[in-house]
Short mmCIF file of C-alpha atoms and ligand atoms in Angstrom, two decimals:
data_model
loop_
_atom_site.label_atom_id
_atom_site.label_comp_id
_atom_site.label_asym_id
_atom_site.label_seq_id
_atom_site.Cartn_x
_atom_site.Cartn_y
_atom_site.Cartn_z
CA MET A 1 -16.74 8.78 27.90
CA THR A 2 -17.56 12.39 28.35
CA PRO A 3 -15.73 15.03 25.99
CA SER A 4 -13.75 16.20 29.24
CA THR A 5 -12.50 12.70 29.85
CA ASP A 6 -11.63 11.71 26.18
CA ARG A 7 -7.87 12.22 25.82
CA ASN A 8 -8.23 11.50 21.91
CA LEU A 9 -10.61 14.57 21.44
CA ALA A 10 -8.47 16.86 23.61
CA LEU A 11 -5.40 15.72 21.80
CA PHE A 12 -7.32 16.15 18.29
CA GLU A 13 -8.05 19.49 19.55
CA ARG A 14 -4.77 20.48 20.20
CA ALA A 15 -3.29 18.82 17.14
CA ARG A 16 -5.57 21.05 14.78
CA GLN A 17 -4.13 24.24 16.44
CA ALA A 18 -0.65 23.12 15.34
CA ILE A 19 -0.95 21.05 12.40
CA PRO A 20 -3.21 21.44 9.26
CA GLY A 21 -6.01 19.19 10.04
CA GLY A 22 -4.39 17.78 13.20
CA VAL A 23 -2.55 15.12 11.15
CA ASN A 24 0.27 14.57 9.12
CA SER A 25 -1.35 12.59 6.48
CA PRO A 26 -4.94 13.20 5.49
CA VAL A 27 -6.86 9.87 5.60
CA ARG A 28 -5.85 9.54 9.60
CA ALA A 29 -8.19 12.71 10.11
CA PHE A 30 -11.25 10.11 10.01
CA ARG A 31 -12.92 12.81 7.35
CA ALA A 32 -14.57 9.93 5.53
CA VAL A 33 -16.00 8.20 8.64
CA GLY A 34 -16.58 10.89 11.03
CA GLY A 35 -15.52 11.05 14.67
CA THR A 36 -12.36 11.36 16.61
CA PRO A 37 -9.06 9.80 15.43
CA ARG A 38 -7.51 7.42 17.84
CA PHE A 39 -4.24 9.12 19.21
CA VAL A 40 -1.80 6.01 19.39
CA GLN A 41 0.01 5.87 22.99
CA ARG A 42 1.99 2.30 22.46
CA ALA A 43 1.79 -0.74 20.41
CA GLU A 44 2.71 -4.03 21.11
CA GLY A 45 2.18 -7.15 18.62
CA ALA A 46 -1.50 -7.09 17.18
CA TYR A 47 -2.37 -4.15 19.24
CA PHE A 48 -2.36 -0.39 19.86
CA TRP A 49 -3.22 1.23 22.95
CA ASP A 50 -5.12 4.77 22.30
CA ALA A 51 -4.72 7.85 24.26
CA ASN A 52 -7.55 6.83 26.63
CA GLY A 53 -5.79 3.79 27.31
CA ARG A 54 -8.24 1.56 25.12
CA ARG A 55 -6.92 -1.51 23.44
CA HIS A 56 -7.44 -2.21 19.78
CA ILE A 57 -6.77 -5.14 17.43
CA ASP A 58 -4.71 -3.37 14.58
CA TYR A 59 -5.46 -4.31 10.91
CA ILE A 60 -3.74 -1.04 9.42
CA GLY A 61 -0.30 -1.82 11.03
CA SER A 62 0.97 1.83 9.89
CA TRP A 63 -0.58 0.81 6.36
CA GLY A 64 1.30 -2.06 5.87
CA PRO A 65 4.86 -2.18 7.19
CA MET A 66 4.36 -3.89 10.52
CA ILE A 67 4.05 -7.24 8.96
CA LEU A 68 5.51 -8.83 12.22
CA GLY A 69 3.31 -6.88 14.47
CA HIS A 70 4.16 -4.03 16.61
CA GLY A 71 7.71 -4.37 18.71
CA HIS A 72 9.05 -7.69 17.26
CA PRO A 73 12.09 -8.46 19.62
CA ALA A 74 14.57 -9.38 16.87
CA VAL A 75 13.65 -5.86 15.08
CA VAL A 76 13.71 -3.85 18.38
CA GLU A 77 17.17 -5.52 18.98
CA ALA A 78 18.40 -4.39 15.61
CA VAL A 79 17.14 -1.01 15.63
CA GLN A 80 18.64 -0.40 19.47
CA GLN A 81 22.06 -1.67 18.09
CA ALA A 82 22.01 0.55 15.14
CA VAL A 83 20.97 3.69 17.14
CA LEU A 84 24.12 3.08 19.49
CA GLU A 85 26.33 2.97 16.46
CA GLY A 86 25.04 6.40 15.04
CA PHE A 87 21.90 7.94 13.19
CA SER A 88 22.93 9.09 9.97
CA TYR A 89 26.15 9.82 8.13
CA GLY A 90 25.68 10.84 4.52
CA ALA A 91 28.29 8.23 4.12
CA PRO A 92 27.81 4.75 2.85
CA THR A 93 27.25 1.71 5.26
CA GLU A 94 27.67 -1.97 5.12
CA CYS A 95 24.06 -2.36 6.17
CA GLU A 96 23.10 -0.68 3.15
CA ILE A 97 24.75 -3.42 0.77
CA GLU A 98 23.25 -6.18 3.21
CA LEU A 99 19.60 -4.77 2.51
CA ALA A 100 20.13 -4.15 -1.33
CA GLU A 101 21.43 -7.94 -1.67
CA GLU A 102 18.58 -9.45 0.88
CA ILE A 103 16.16 -7.49 -1.77
CA LEU A 104 17.78 -8.65 -4.80
CA ALA A 105 17.94 -12.28 -3.49
CA LEU A 106 14.23 -12.34 -3.09
CA VAL A 107 12.95 -10.54 -6.01
CA PRO A 108 14.59 -11.86 -9.34
CA SER A 109 13.28 -9.00 -11.73
CA MET A 110 15.48 -6.79 -9.93
CA ASP A 111 19.60 -6.47 -10.56
CA MET A 112 20.06 -3.28 -8.68
CA VAL A 113 18.29 -1.39 -6.21
CA ARG A 114 18.50 2.27 -5.01
CA LEU A 115 17.08 3.28 -1.51
CA VAL A 116 15.24 6.27 -0.59
CA SER A 117 13.08 7.19 2.26
CA SER A 118 9.32 7.03 0.94
CA GLY A 119 7.15 5.07 -1.44
CA THR A 120 6.42 8.84 -2.89
CA GLU A 121 9.99 9.39 -3.59
CA ALA A 122 10.71 5.58 -5.09
CA ALA A 123 7.80 6.22 -7.44
CA MET A 124 8.58 9.61 -8.31
CA SER A 125 12.32 8.46 -8.94
CA ALA A 126 11.07 5.27 -10.96
CA ILE A 127 9.33 7.54 -13.52
CA ARG A 128 12.07 9.99 -13.80
CA LEU A 129 14.38 7.13 -14.59
CA ALA A 130 11.82 5.28 -17.34
CA ARG A 131 11.64 8.72 -18.89
CA GLY A 132 15.43 9.04 -18.69
CA ALA A 133 16.02 5.56 -20.05
CA THR A 134 13.61 6.05 -23.08
CA GLY A 135 13.80 9.35 -23.91
CA ARG A 136 10.05 9.78 -23.71
CA SER A 137 7.56 12.00 -21.65
CA LYS A 138 4.41 10.57 -21.25
CA LEU A 139 3.03 7.95 -18.81
CA ILE A 140 0.20 5.61 -18.13
CA LYS A 141 -1.67 5.11 -14.85
CA PHE A 142 -4.72 3.65 -13.89
CA GLU A 143 -7.82 5.46 -11.84
CA GLY A 144 -7.87 4.17 -8.31
CA CYS A 145 -4.08 3.62 -8.06
CA TYR A 146 -2.11 5.40 -5.71
CA HIS A 147 1.46 5.95 -6.36
CA GLY A 148 2.46 8.71 -3.75
CA HIS A 149 1.91 12.46 -4.32
CA ALA A 150 4.37 13.45 -6.93
CA ASP A 151 2.77 16.12 -9.24
CA ALA A 152 2.71 13.88 -12.27
CA LEU A 153 0.75 11.17 -10.45
CA LEU A 154 -1.91 13.37 -8.76
CA VAL A 155 -3.95 13.38 -12.11
CA LYS A 156 -7.33 12.03 -13.33
CA ALA A 157 -8.42 11.28 -16.68
CA GLY A 158 -9.22 13.90 -19.11
CA SER A 159 -12.30 13.57 -21.49
CA GLY A 160 -11.53 10.80 -23.91
CA LEU A 161 -8.35 8.89 -24.51
CA ALA A 162 -6.76 11.73 -27.23
CA THR A 163 -6.47 13.94 -24.19
CA PHE A 164 -4.06 13.45 -21.28
CA GLY A 165 -5.00 13.93 -17.61
CA ASN A 166 -6.16 16.90 -15.31
CA PRO A 167 -4.64 17.58 -11.84
CA THR A 168 -6.62 16.05 -8.98
CA SER A 169 -4.80 18.55 -6.58
CA ALA A 170 -4.76 22.27 -6.51
CA GLY A 171 -0.93 23.15 -6.95
CA VAL A 172 -0.23 20.64 -10.00
CA PRO A 173 0.21 22.76 -12.93
CA PRO A 174 -1.81 21.44 -16.06
CA GLU A 175 1.22 21.20 -18.12
CA VAL A 176 2.64 18.65 -15.60
CA ALA A 177 -0.87 16.46 -15.71
CA GLN A 178 -0.71 16.56 -19.45
CA HIS A 179 2.01 13.98 -19.72
CA THR A 180 -0.06 11.54 -17.73
CA LEU A 181 -2.75 9.05 -19.46
CA VAL A 182 -5.04 7.90 -16.86
CA LEU A 183 -7.03 4.61 -17.88
CA GLU A 184 -9.47 2.22 -16.41
CA TYR A 185 -8.08 -0.62 -14.41
CA ASN A 186 -8.79 -4.02 -15.85
CA ASN A 187 -10.15 -2.47 -19.36
CA ILE A 188 -8.01 -4.57 -21.90
CA ALA A 189 -9.57 -2.59 -25.03
CA GLN A 190 -9.00 0.95 -23.59
CA LEU A 191 -5.46 -0.14 -23.11
CA GLU A 192 -5.01 -1.45 -26.52
CA GLU A 193 -6.58 1.89 -27.83
CA ALA A 194 -4.37 3.95 -25.65
CA PHE A 195 -1.06 2.22 -26.77
CA ALA A 196 -2.43 2.37 -30.46
CA LEU A 197 -2.67 6.02 -29.99
CA HIS A 198 0.16 7.20 -27.94
CA GLY A 199 2.42 4.04 -27.54
CA ALA A 200 5.49 5.70 -29.41
CA GLN A 201 5.48 8.40 -26.72
CA VAL A 202 4.86 6.31 -23.46
CA ALA A 203 8.04 6.06 -21.31
CA CYS A 204 6.33 3.67 -18.81
CA LEU A 205 2.98 1.97 -17.66
CA MET A 206 2.91 2.10 -13.79
CA ILE A 207 0.56 0.13 -12.17
CA GLU A 208 -0.51 -1.46 -8.60
CA PRO A 209 -0.71 -5.21 -9.61
CA ILE A 210 -3.11 -5.91 -6.78
CA ALA A 211 -4.27 -2.40 -6.16
CA GLY A 212 -4.55 -1.73 -2.53
CA ASN A 213 -5.45 1.91 -2.64
CA MET A 214 -8.96 1.18 -3.98
CA ASN A 215 -9.44 -1.40 -1.29
CA PHE A 216 -8.40 -4.53 -3.18
CA VAL A 217 -8.82 -5.20 -6.51
CA ARG A 218 -6.66 -7.58 -8.68
CA ALA A 219 -5.50 -7.05 -12.11
CA SER A 220 -6.93 -9.78 -14.06
CA VAL A 221 -4.37 -11.99 -15.57
CA PRO A 222 -5.14 -11.58 -19.02
CA PHE A 223 -5.22 -7.76 -18.03
CA MET A 224 -1.61 -7.94 -16.83
CA GLN A 225 -0.57 -10.04 -19.66
CA ARG A 226 -1.67 -7.30 -22.06
CA CYS A 227 0.12 -4.51 -20.41
CA ARG A 228 3.26 -6.59 -20.50
CA GLU A 229 2.92 -7.50 -24.08
CA LEU A 230 2.19 -3.66 -25.01
CA CYS A 231 4.95 -2.37 -22.98
CA THR A 232 7.50 -4.72 -24.70
CA GLU A 233 5.70 -4.00 -28.33
CA HIS A 234 6.03 -0.16 -27.74
CA GLY A 235 9.49 0.05 -26.06
CA ALA A 236 7.70 1.37 -22.83
CA LEU A 237 8.57 0.15 -19.46
CA LEU A 238 6.28 -1.75 -17.00
CA VAL A 239 6.67 -0.35 -13.63
CA PHE A 240 5.36 -2.29 -10.75
CA ASP A 241 4.34 -0.26 -7.77
CA GLU A 242 4.70 -2.86 -5.02
CA VAL A 243 5.05 -0.25 -2.24
CA MET A 244 1.85 -1.82 -0.61
CA THR A 245 2.37 -5.55 -1.97
CA GLY A 246 6.09 -5.95 -1.79
CA PHE A 247 7.05 -8.45 0.75
CA ARG A 248 3.31 -8.24 1.80
CA VAL A 249 1.35 -10.70 -0.52
CA ALA A 250 4.06 -13.07 -0.98
CA LEU A 251 7.81 -13.08 -0.28
CA GLY A 252 8.67 -12.26 -4.00
CA GLY A 253 5.71 -9.66 -4.12
CA ALA A 254 2.78 -9.35 -6.33
CA GLN A 255 5.07 -10.19 -9.39
CA SER A 256 5.68 -13.55 -8.22
CA VAL A 257 1.79 -14.16 -8.03
CA TYR A 258 1.59 -13.10 -11.57
CA ALA A 259 4.56 -15.31 -12.48
CA ALA A 260 3.08 -18.24 -11.29
CA ALA A 261 0.23 -17.54 -13.67
CA LEU A 262 2.40 -16.18 -16.57
CA PRO A 263 5.54 -17.87 -16.87
CA GLY A 264 8.63 -16.13 -17.26
CA PHE A 265 6.57 -12.54 -16.29
CA ARG A 266 8.87 -9.98 -14.78
CA PRO A 267 8.01 -5.89 -14.49
CA ASP A 268 10.91 -3.94 -16.10
CA LEU A 269 11.19 -1.51 -12.80
CA THR A 270 9.73 -2.35 -9.22
CA VAL A 271 8.88 0.09 -6.57
CA MET A 272 8.84 -0.78 -2.84
CA GLY A 273 8.31 0.71 0.28
CA LYS A 274 6.22 -0.21 3.62
CA VAL A 275 7.43 -3.62 4.74
CA ILE A 276 10.94 -3.16 3.40
CA GLY A 277 11.54 -0.61 6.09
CA GLY A 278 9.68 -2.28 9.13
CA GLY A 279 7.88 0.76 10.09
CA MET A 280 10.96 3.37 9.61
CA PRO A 281 10.98 5.67 6.62
CA LEU A 282 12.37 3.50 3.91
CA ALA A 283 11.55 2.72 0.34
CA ALA A 284 13.51 1.59 -2.82
CA PHE A 285 13.22 1.15 -6.74
CA GLY A 286 15.07 -1.44 -8.83
CA GLY A 287 15.59 -3.17 -12.09
CA PRO A 288 17.71 -4.47 -14.63
CA ARG A 289 21.21 -3.46 -14.50
CA ALA A 290 21.61 -1.61 -17.79
CA ILE A 291 18.52 0.73 -16.62
CA MET A 292 19.54 1.02 -13.06
CA GLU A 293 23.02 2.55 -14.26
CA GLN A 294 21.37 5.32 -16.05
CA LEU A 295 21.14 6.70 -12.49
CA ALA A 296 23.74 9.27 -11.23
CA PRO A 297 26.69 8.98 -10.51
CA LEU A 298 27.00 6.69 -13.21
CA GLY A 299 24.43 7.95 -15.85
CA PRO A 300 22.55 11.05 -16.50
CA VAL A 301 19.45 10.90 -14.35
CA TYR A 302 19.77 12.58 -11.39
CA GLN A 303 18.59 11.11 -7.95
CA ALA A 304 19.77 11.46 -4.53
CA GLY A 305 18.68 12.01 -0.67
CA THR A 306 20.35 13.04 2.56
CA LEU A 307 18.75 10.49 4.65
CA SER A 308 18.48 7.59 1.84
CA GLY A 309 19.78 4.35 3.19
CA ASN A 310 19.61 5.68 6.64
CA PRO A 311 21.57 3.40 9.02
CA VAL A 312 18.49 2.85 11.62
CA ALA A 313 15.91 2.27 8.80
CA THR A 314 18.27 -0.27 6.90
CA ALA A 315 18.86 -2.06 10.09
CA CYS A 316 15.18 -2.33 10.72
CA GLY A 317 14.23 -3.40 7.37
CA LEU A 318 16.79 -5.92 7.16
CA ALA A 319 15.92 -7.39 10.47
CA THR A 320 12.22 -7.49 9.21
CA LEU A 321 12.82 -9.05 5.84
CA ARG A 322 15.19 -11.89 7.77
CA GLU A 323 12.17 -12.78 9.73
CA ILE A 324 9.68 -12.96 6.92
CA ARG A 325 11.93 -15.13 4.89
CA LYS A 326 12.14 -18.17 7.27
CA PRO A 327 10.40 -21.08 6.26
CA GLY A 328 6.75 -21.18 6.39
CA PHE A 329 6.29 -17.32 7.48
CA PHE A 330 3.82 -16.67 4.37
CA GLU A 331 1.89 -20.01 4.71
CA ALA A 332 0.98 -19.19 8.22
CA LEU A 333 0.43 -15.44 7.33
CA SER A 334 -1.84 -16.44 4.44
CA ALA A 335 -3.74 -18.90 6.68
CA SER A 336 -4.55 -16.50 9.16
CA THR A 337 -5.44 -13.79 6.53
CA ARG A 338 -7.73 -16.42 4.93
CA SER A 339 -9.30 -17.48 8.09
CA LEU A 340 -10.27 -13.84 8.92
CA VAL A 341 -11.86 -13.46 5.62
CA ASP A 342 -13.67 -16.40 5.59
CA GLY A 343 -14.92 -15.80 9.21
CA LEU A 344 -16.02 -12.40 8.10
CA THR A 345 -17.74 -13.45 5.13
CA THR A 346 -19.76 -16.00 7.09
CA ALA A 347 -20.50 -13.54 9.81
CA ALA A 348 -22.11 -11.28 7.12
CA ARG A 349 -24.00 -14.22 5.34
CA GLU A 350 -25.64 -15.29 8.62
CA ALA A 351 -26.58 -11.36 9.43
CA GLY A 352 -27.87 -11.34 5.76
CA VAL A 353 -25.53 -8.40 4.75
CA ALA A 354 -24.20 -8.26 1.25
CA PHE A 355 -20.47 -8.76 1.47
CA CYS A 356 -17.70 -9.99 -0.60
CA ALA A 357 -14.11 -10.10 0.09
CA ASP A 358 -10.50 -11.11 -1.00
CA CYS A 359 -6.76 -11.73 0.16
CA GLU A 360 -3.26 -12.52 -0.67
CA GLY A 361 -0.70 -13.13 1.80
CA GLY A 362 -1.11 -10.82 4.51
CA MET A 363 -3.19 -8.07 2.73
CA PHE A 364 -7.24 -8.33 2.44
CA GLY A 365 -9.91 -6.03 1.25
CA PHE A 366 -13.66 -6.46 1.73
CA PHE A 367 -16.64 -4.83 0.11
CA LEU A 368 -20.43 -4.29 1.19
CA LEU A 369 -21.13 -5.46 -2.52
CA GLU A 370 -22.35 -8.61 -3.92
CA ALA A 371 -19.48 -9.29 -6.04
CA LEU A 372 -15.90 -8.12 -6.08
CA PRO A 373 -15.39 -5.06 -8.21
CA GLN A 374 -12.87 -4.80 -11.05
CA ASN A 375 -12.21 -1.34 -11.25
CA TYR A 376 -12.46 2.18 -9.39
CA PRO A 377 -16.17 3.27 -10.53
CA ALA A 378 -17.45 -0.16 -9.48
CA VAL A 379 -15.44 0.15 -5.95
CA MET A 380 -17.02 3.68 -5.69
CA LYS A 381 -20.77 2.00 -5.97
CA SER A 382 -19.87 0.93 -2.38
CA ASP A 383 -22.35 2.85 0.30
CA ALA A 384 -20.35 5.08 2.06
CA ALA A 385 -22.81 5.38 5.03
CA ARG A 386 -23.26 1.54 5.48
CA PHE A 387 -19.22 1.12 5.51
CA ASN A 388 -19.25 4.04 7.90
CA THR A 389 -21.77 2.06 10.41
CA LEU A 390 -19.49 -0.94 10.17
CA PHE A 391 -16.41 1.08 10.76
CA HIS A 392 -17.77 2.79 14.06
CA GLY A 393 -19.41 -0.59 15.05
CA LEU A 394 -15.94 -2.30 15.05
CA LEU A 395 -13.95 0.52 16.48
CA ASP A 396 -16.42 0.55 19.36
CA ARG A 397 -15.62 -3.14 19.97
CA GLY A 398 -11.87 -2.58 19.73
CA VAL A 399 -11.21 -3.45 16.12
CA TYR A 400 -9.31 -0.88 14.19
CA ILE A 401 -9.63 -1.22 10.31
CA ALA A 402 -8.81 1.85 7.74
CA PRO A 403 -11.03 4.64 8.07
CA ALA A 404 -12.06 4.82 4.53
CA LEU A 405 -13.68 1.99 2.18
CA TYR A 406 -11.09 2.55 -0.48
CA GLU A 407 -8.25 1.06 1.61
CA ALA A 408 -6.81 -2.54 1.99
CA GLY A 409 -6.73 -4.23 5.46
CA PHE A 410 -3.13 -5.79 6.86
CA VAL A 411 -2.92 -8.95 9.24
CA SER A 412 0.45 -9.44 10.85
CA ALA A 413 2.28 -12.65 12.16
CA ALA A 414 1.50 -11.32 15.64
CA HIS A 415 -2.39 -11.59 15.12
CA SER A 416 -3.60 -14.96 16.87
CA GLN A 417 -6.43 -17.01 16.42
CA ALA A 418 -7.81 -15.62 19.50
CA ASP A 419 -7.58 -12.19 17.92
CA LEU A 420 -9.26 -13.16 14.84
CA ALA A 421 -11.88 -15.01 16.27
CA GLU A 422 -12.37 -11.68 18.47
CA THR A 423 -12.69 -9.60 15.41
CA VAL A 424 -15.21 -11.69 13.65
CA GLU A 425 -17.33 -11.96 16.82
CA ALA A 426 -16.89 -8.12 16.74
CA ALA A 427 -17.97 -8.08 13.24
CA ARG A 428 -20.91 -10.60 13.81
CA GLU A 429 -22.39 -7.61 16.30
CA ALA A 430 -21.41 -4.79 13.80
CA PHE A 431 -23.18 -6.38 10.95
CA ARG A 432 -26.43 -6.74 12.76
CA LEU A 433 -26.39 -2.89 13.18
CA LEU A 434 -26.15 -2.70 9.24
CA ARG A 435 -29.44 -4.75 8.98
CA PHE A 436 -31.26 -2.12 10.29
CA SER A 437 -29.57 0.83 8.84
C1 LIG B 501 1.71 3.86 0.30
C2 LIG B 501 1.84 3.91 -1.15
C3 LIG B 501 2.48 4.73 -1.82
C4 LIG B 501 3.49 5.89 -1.18
O1 LIG B 501 4.35 5.86 -0.15
P1 LIG B 501 4.65 6.84 0.97
O2 LIG B 501 5.71 6.23 1.66
O3 LIG B 501 3.43 6.93 1.82
O4 LIG B 501 5.14 8.04 0.25
C5 LIG B 501 2.96 4.49 -3.19
N1 LIG B 501 2.33 3.43 -3.82
C6 LIG B 501 1.70 2.59 -3.09
C7 LIG B 501 1.00 1.42 -3.91
C8 LIG B 501 1.18 2.78 -1.78
O5 LIG B 501 0.58 1.82 -1.21
#
């Protein structure tokens, strides 16, 4: 394809004139991997077609929401019906209750839920609620976990545990970052030390239970158990950010995975997004009644939204949840994801490429490393140049994975055995490129 006939390139050049970096969310710009972002023309099932009419097998699925694949008929029908009735009212609708009830029925740690429009907004609101409910200001997060781009969360570790964090973005006042303590994921000794020093001031500990924003790293069961115990002991709230894992790794989210290992385990608050909107702007946060009733209009913690509980978005989310709760859905999705991961692992081994991978439900991650990393510094030992060779090797063969090595991948119910086999075959060829790189 020459530059003059490459429509992706032409669109990217045009986009860069009107939109900073040509994109409305930075990772889409391919800065980490180089090359031209694919502009999507349309999508169906497991595929999308780019502006050059090229088909790709899609393992991003809008970064997780498209668990049924693109354009699932039942979801399209629900959205079309909702649109005919009206777009937005700024007044309550029955569909919001139905979606709330559906979520609560599937996630036992939540008695009540509030709907918002993005994961960022949900995480930010959950932190305000935790602060309001506890009367404390400090929060704990972990390096490599992403909770959206609210000021208090764009923070990296300061020097040592006695000091709080520093901003990772220009525009975040240092005073705001100083309420956030950033710890190493899966480091029990450091967690204990942090609570010993600051426990009485901590409003909440926020965690991605299976961290999908540093590719795919599980919190170990003993680490999660200590998070739970220390929060309870010190009166801090344990907040699960399940924006990515909720309704993605299991019907009950990652918390159901930990509850299987730790009987009775539950977080205090849960933040959700991505799958619950089925591809529409919708997210949520929820928890026990006594905490949720601290929210306005009942309680003193203010929170609101013009488009919150939007009728088209709630119809889309509800139709999606009704599909994924059908018997056998997660068993089949997990088996597909597992077979992809096994196929990739075998292909890498045959090519003599260091490779390891993990998955849960419809979410997976892989590393060009000998062993699965347990925290962010270990993830960052991955060789970016080798990842980029693999990424472009796959892209050239019509397989679209995240354009950065610190992002998870997603399989949908629309990915057939043939799609997975085609992906493994493409990977087999791409791994050969790596042997000589
Ligand atoms: C995507 C994501 C967010 C942010 O959600 P947005 O809808 O992009 O604002 C927050 N937390 C986690 C774990 C996420 O994966």
